[in-house]
Amino acid sequence: MARTLKFNIFRYNPQDPESTPHMESFVLEETDSMTLFIVLNRIREEQDPSLQFDFCCRAGICGSCGMVINGRPGLACHTKTRDLPDEITLLPLPVYQLVGDLSVDTGAWFRELYDTVESWIHTKKVFDPTAPEERMENEVAEAIYELDRCVECGCCVAACGTARLRPDFLGAAGLNRVGRFLIDPRDERTEQDYYQIIGNDMGIFGCMGLLACEDVCPKHMPLQDQLGFLRRKMGITALKTFFKK
Amino acid sequence: MQTIYTDVLVIGAGLAGERAAIEAAQAGFSAICLSLVPARRSHSSAAMGGMQAALGNCAKGEGDCPDVHFSDTVKGSDWGCDQEVARLFADNAPIEMRQLAHWGVPWNRVVPGKDTYFKGGKIFDKEEKEENRGLITARDFGGTAKWRTCYVSDGTGHSVLFTVDNVCAQLGVEVHDKTEAVALIQDGQTCFGAVARCLRTGELRVYLAKASVIATGGFGRIYPGTTNAVICDGGGHIAAINTGVVPMGNMEAVQFHPTGIVPTEILVTEGCRGDGGTLLDVNEERFMHVYEPEKQELASRDVVSRWMTHHIRQGKGVKSPYGDHLWLDIRHLGEKHITGKLREVYEICTSFLGVDPIRQLIPVRPTQHYSMGGVRTNKDGAAYGLGGLFSVGEAACWDMHGFNRLGGNSLAETVVAGGIVGKKIAEFLQGAEVTFNSSVIDAEVRRQQERIQGIISCKAGTENVFKVRTAMQDALFKGANIFRTEDGLTECVESLQATLERARKVGLRSNGKGVNPELSSALKIEGQVKMALMLAYGALKRTESRGSHNREDFTARNDRDWLTRTLAFWKSEADTLPTLEYEPATSVFHIPPGDRGYGKSEIITAGTKAEDKG
């Protein structure tokens, strides 16, 4: 027999002076292959059309639908109700500014990050449209892509102890982004340049090693290895600088 | 009212829009992209397979060149494309791939040595040359003579979008995300920008620009089942249609992708078949080689989708609670390949279906996927009907795809067309001066404010927007699907006309305050039904079969009467049907209409006399 599911959902519309933050419950019959994408859309269409949440690709590719599902940050679109108990609590991701209900502003947070870490290839070379492409070993390309797979859903940041304590912490997503450029031979930045960005408490030395980021990452990014790699690399860079003086 | 001025206003921050903005920014102009979502969540990111460009670096791509790519594209379009545009595209695609490599895209590269690959379930040998080591490689896709699809694992769109958005950040192209354009500001001659709704506060804002660009992608969400993201709802098209002067081209040309998964309609990439995956029926037997001995599973998408539907109609489908489907089999490709080059496919199957594609079959069926039609532009990307308005990418009918586009050609189009149109916009802006008339701006703002107030206060009625939307989607699904008939389309048009009446009476049940999602849907519904009517009415009037448009009562491609592009206008607010006009499909013929080499070859040629019509 189909289960009856109870959803406790955080509600608050900051644009409505009469609205106050509170929890609201909705009840739905479970159906086959039900995901939180189906659940939230059904609640909006059948029970409360003002319910705010974000979905885009609904296929686990775009990273729009990060939220806290029974205490754990994750992507709603690929969360199946059959993996959850009868009572399910949904909260917006912390750290990011609330837009309303389950919707948060990840866009502004990440856009600022691109500027902070200068999230682009730094090169003095000028593109020549008449020349063939520069060669690259396929293994190098695959290693870069492995770190490029992050969808910026914000789950790692929402689950991060440091990010909750200091608003300027880059988080695993930000540090991983730096790591992506560090291994890209097309980027001409030196280790010293990267040290300027992440060789501090806002960057890699702010990481307390709790590693919830790795646990919650819906794309299974190798964040633990990546944070360890950057910490070693920046530690060595610091020592080299110290002994040169 | 907050008013923001920029040289170029791009509506949409996917690959096409951002790529065009980069050209403008590099030429020294200011550019702002509006986006419903953070730029990197745009639907470009979901394109897994790759981009077609005739680099000819890999062994199976040897001898490839833009001429062959051009020819494949024209055949794929079933001669419905503008050949000048297809040529422009094919010639520029290789340069654009190298440009993207320069910006940081980690393209998969040629690995020299002997290797094997699968085709039609059988294993073959190939050898990559040492001299090509490290150049951009390619995979096989449907409807192509060579292996031509450049790729980054199966996250090509994601990786290219991140790279292009990085370049935007570097160049100072602003992205105003969570912002939705609700109307263009125009006087019937010139476009001056747009009125937009902030999706953080619900407030309206004015954007004034010398050049405006519609780059909002496809409109698959007017169908009930689609591979498209929820944001692909035609917002940009609606803004253009509501001007009354900008026509949509070939709205009846809708692509159904062979491999949407069942249920949920999420796409699994054509790369599955390109890399050697096969389609199986209820008896777990292949069937595509019977229908298409030459191209088999890798005929063009319209042809494969048609045969799949035909095969299901023959009773060979697999029964399920979600309707009949077929199987996609990639098991023989092996664990390393599936968890490596088809990793997203692996994740989609395991997360959404609970199917392990290394050991199990994937349930698939043809699903609405791509809109060949859209805002009609000339080869420079300038929209018909309004000065200062451009369109690019899937939103546009630039028209390199005609009545069917090839896999890997749309993702490539976003950046190739983005580059070409972006340069043309920069040229347009050189020395361009625009006089902004405040009464035109104020009138549009007032019109939008009144419209919003009317919907919130249920001025015209209390129709439920979600129910009206379902009625529209069901009508299209029933009448304007893979196979179409006069009766089905007539019923579809009539049903949509009734739906249009209801759409005009939508009122909110909630209070409409702030970023109210019901209001967002309600603001679009009338425009969406107009688009649906353009699609269905265009399909009804087109009495031939071409590419993805299949009439069971007019099975031949008719080059005598229908080598044309449909232009659909919504001339007056009170109209209940679009006004259709036609123009020649192409002004230049590099390749005269002929046989595609796959699919049926029933053709009424230009020389056939009218009385022979059968």
PDB file of C-alpha atoms in Angstrom, chain A residues 48 56 182 184 209 243:
ATOM      1  CA  ASP A  48      -0.073  26.104  -2.318  1.00  0.00           C
ATOM      2  CA  CYS A  56      16.110  23.785 -13.564  1.00  0.00           C
ATOM      3  CA  LEU A 182      46.508  24.954 -10.881  1.00  0.00           C
ATOM      4  CA  ASP A 184      45.873  23.305 -16.195  1.00  0.00           C
ATOM      5  CA  GLY A 209      39.338  19.084   7.841  1.00  0.00           C
ATOM      6  CA  PHE A 243      63.687  30.051   3.382  1.00  0.00           C
TER       7      PHE A 243
END
